[in-house]
Amino acid sequence: MLNYAIRRLLISVPTLCLISLVIFSLLKMAPGDPLSQLPPSLPPEVRANMRAALGIDEPLFVQYLLWLKQFFVIEPLHGFDVLFGTHFTDGMQRIISWQSRGPVFRIIAERLPQTLLVVGLAYIVGLLIALPIGIVSAYKQYSVFDQIGTFLSMLGLAVPSFFSGVLAILIFAVYLDWLPTIYNTNLIVNSWSSFIEQLRQMAMPVMVLAVQTTASISRYLRSSMLDNLNQDYVRTARAKGMGENVVVLIHVLRNSMIPVVTVIALGLPSIFAGAIVTEQIFKVNGIGELLITAIYANDVPMVQTLAFIFAVLIVVFNLIADLFYGLLDPRIRYD
Amino acid sequence: MFRLKSLLTGGVIATLLVTSAFAKRGADGIVKILNWQAPSMMNPYLAGGDKEVIAASLVLEPLAGYDENGVLFPRLAAEIPTVENGGVAEDLKSITWKLKSGLKWSDGSPVTSKDVVFTANYCMDPKVGCAALAGFQGVDKVEALDDLTVKVTFKEPTGVPYTLFVSQWSPIIQANQFADCLSAKAPTCTEANFYPIGTGPFVVTSFKPNDAIQLKANPNYRDANKPAFAEVNVKGGGDALGAARAVLQTGEYDYALNLQLAPDVLSEMEKGDKGKAGFTFGTTVEFLFMNLTDPSPSLPPEERSTAKHPHPILSDVRVRKALSMALDRARLSDIGYGSMGKPTCDFVPAPPIFAAGSTSCLQQDIPGAKRLLDEAGWRQGPDGIRGKDGEKLKLTLVTTTNPVRNQFQAIIKQWWHDIGVEVELRSIDASVFFGSDPSNPETYSNFYADAQMWANYFSGSDPGAYAESYTCGQSHGSNTPRYCDTNYDALVTELGKTADIEKRGEIVKKLNTILMDSYAIMPLVWRAGVSGISNTLGGTASNAWDSELWNAQDWYRNK
C-alpha cells in the first residue's frame, strides 16, 4: 500500500506540471486586461507605464518560470520563515496579486476560514441529513417517505443555488426579517450573542449549500443500499435470526458505504474551492468569490495560483479515495 | 413671564437639537457602507479603478478637493492658491500651496511639505506605475520652500494648475511610511498599500482585499468634534441588486455605491421605506464615436485606423450628420436609463459654467437625414440600402456586452436602416474592449470598426484635459475618432493658458460647438451615478466631481 501511494504521488508530479502549464497558457490566451477598469480618458502612455510596472508584457516563458520559482521555492520558504522566525525570503518577490499588490497566499489565508466554515459545515449538515434519508428510502422503497424523498432530492438537484439563494433571502430576510443577507467576515465570536449572530449569518448559505449535498448523497446511498438489500448475504443474516437493525445498519450499510465514501471524498476538494455562486449571493467572500473576482479583474497570478491549488487538491483527494477503497473493501489490494 | 419661560425652554431645546447633529467625535457608533465592486487596496496611486480610490478617500486627503457643486475647497491647504491671492504666478508657470498649520497624520506625526514633495516623487517614479501620472505630466519640479510651503513649477504656462494634489485621485501620502516603496519596491509594500497613514477622518484597522475594510475615527483628525461615527465598515462582494436590497429593503446597510439597476427595480425597492436612491449627474455621457479613418483589415496593421487613410464613408461630414439626425436621444434615454439619464447634445454636460446646453440634436429628423444622404451622393438601392460608385453604405457598430448598450445598438440599427444604412452589430466583453494591450485588435483605442459606443467622463470639474484629448496630437490614443481640426487645437491651446473661469467657460462652449458640428462624436445620454442612502443616515451630499464619500467626516445618524 505504501509503495502504491508513493508510486501514485510520483506519477502525479508530471501531471501537475502539465496542468500548471495548461492553466498558464489558457489564462494567457484568454482576452481581457487587468487595467480595463481605469477611466477611458486615461492617456495611453500612463497605461503603458502601469502595464510595465505589473510585468504584463514580459515574455510568456519568463513569466511562467518566475511563477514556478515563486510557487515552489519562495512561497514554501516564506512559510518556513513564518513558522520558525527565520529570514530566508527577505527581499524576495512572493506571488503578488495584480489587483491588490498583496501576496496571493496572504489573501488566500484570509479567505479560507469563512469558506471552510460555511462550505464545510454545509457539507457536514448535508451528509447528516442525507444518510438517514438514503437508508430509509431504500429500506422502504416506493413508500410515501421514499416518494417524497425522491421528489425533494430531485428538486434539490434541479434548483440552482442562484435561485434558491435569492428565494431564501426574499423569504427569510426581506419578508420575515429574521436573517441578515450579508455575511460579516470580521465578526469575532467571543460571547453568546456573537455566537448567535454567527449562526444567523451562516444559516442561509449553509442551508442552500446543504440542500445540494443532501440531494446527491442521499440518491447515491439509496441506490447503493438497494443493490445490497437483495444480496444473498442479507438473506443469510436474516435466516440466522438477526434483528432488522443489525441487518440494515451493520451488514447492509457498511457494504453500501463503499461507493458513497468515494463520492464523499471526491467532493471534499470542493470545500476548499468554495462555492462561487452561493458565496457571491450571501457575500461570504471566501475562496470561490476570490476566484471569480480575480477572473473578472484578469488578475492572472491569483487565478493561476488558485487553479493550481485546486488541481493539487483534486489529485490528492483522488489518491485518498483510492486508498480508502482498499481499507473499506478487503478484496481490493494494491500490492 | 410664562411666555418668556416657554420661549427660553424652546430655545434650549432648539440648541440641543442643533448640537446633537454636531455631537462629539465617535458618538454615533458604526456606519456601514456597501461597495459591491469590492476595493482591493487603499493606495489610489496603484489602483486599478475608481472603487479603490473612493475607499481610500476616507483615509487619504489631497491638498484641495471639489465640493458637491464642483467648486474647489481647501482640505490640507490653508487656502486655494489663485492668481489674485498670489498663489499662482502671473505667468501661470508655478503654483505655491500653503499647508494648514498644526496638521497631524493619524500616527501623530506632523504633516509637512516634505510629504507633499515625496508624493510627487512617488507618482513620477516611472517604475511605480502611477495611475494619476497624467496630472503630473506637465510638472517641471516640486520643491519645499519651508515646512508648510510647496512650490510646483510647470514646464509650460498652465491655466488650471490644480491637476496634482487635488481630488481623490491625487492625495498626499506619508513620506515616512512610503519611503521604502519607491521604484521597483512599490508592489512589495503591502502594509503601506493596505494600511496607509492618512489625515482623513478615518484610520484603517483591518483590511481584507476585495472583502471588508474596517476603519475607526482618526484620533488626530483636525476637527476635534468630527467624525460623528466611531467606526466605518465597508463591505464588498455580490452585485448591485444585492447591495440595493441591503440598503433599501432590509436596511442592514447605510450606504451603497454604484447601483446601476433598471429604474423600475429601484423604485420598487424604495417602497420598503428604509432608504432612497440618490442620483448624481456628473460628467458621464454615453457617446457614439465615428471613426474618421479607414479601419479596413486590408491595410497594413500600422496604418489601420490612422490619419493616413481617411474613412471611405464617414470622412464626409454630411453622412455623419445624417446618422446623428436619425437618432431620437430622448427615446434612448428613457428606455435605457429612465430618471437616471437625460438626452444631451454636449460632450461637456456639466458643470453649468462649461455646459453649452445645446438642444439642436434632440429632434429626430428621418426625412432630413435622407435628404442629406441624397445630397452626399448616396442613392437608395433596390434593397433599401444606399450605395455610391458600387459601394454599399454599410457600417459596423461596436460596443461592450451590456444589456442597455446592446438594446441601444438594436434600436440605432433600426433607425439607421430607416435612412438606408446597413449596420452590422458587434459586442465585446468590457474587460477586453477597455483593455490596454496595444496588440489586441478589439480595444476601443485601436478602434478597428466604423462606429463604437461607450461612456466617457472626466474627473474633477475642469474639462481642460478632457477637451485636449480630442486634439490632433492625441489621435494615436485618447482621441478615438482620430478627429483633427486646427481651429479646435488653437482654442485648446488658448484654454490651456487661460486661468479666468468665465473665459474658460466661453472657450469650452466654443470647443463644444466645433466638436459637435463635426459629428465625430455624438453624445447620446447624460448618465447619473446612483447610490442608495438609508433614511437614518444624515449629512450625505452627493458629489460627482470628487469622491462620493468626500464629506464622510460630516455624516451622522438621524435620531
XYZ file of C-alpha atoms in Angstrom, chain A residues 25 42 61 75 81 83 96 106 162 199 237 243 246 289 303-304 309 316 322 329:
20
model
C -1.276 29.102 -21.300
C -6.516 57.982 -19.090
C 8.255 31.845 -20.860
C 6.357 30.553 -1.029
C 10.187 31.698 7.754
C 6.814 29.159 11.281
C 1.726 39.194 -5.945
C -1.874 36.055 2.393
C -28.670 31.366 -7.623
C -25.261 31.198 13.443
C -28.208 -12.816 8.001
C -32.704 -8.267 14.027
C -28.360 -5.226 12.769
C -15.672 34.626 -4.564
C -6.261 32.807 -10.832
C -3.206 30.749 -11.770
C -4.056 24.620 -5.748
C -4.576 14.338 -3.564
C -8.449 5.134 -3.764
C -13.057 -3.382 0.956
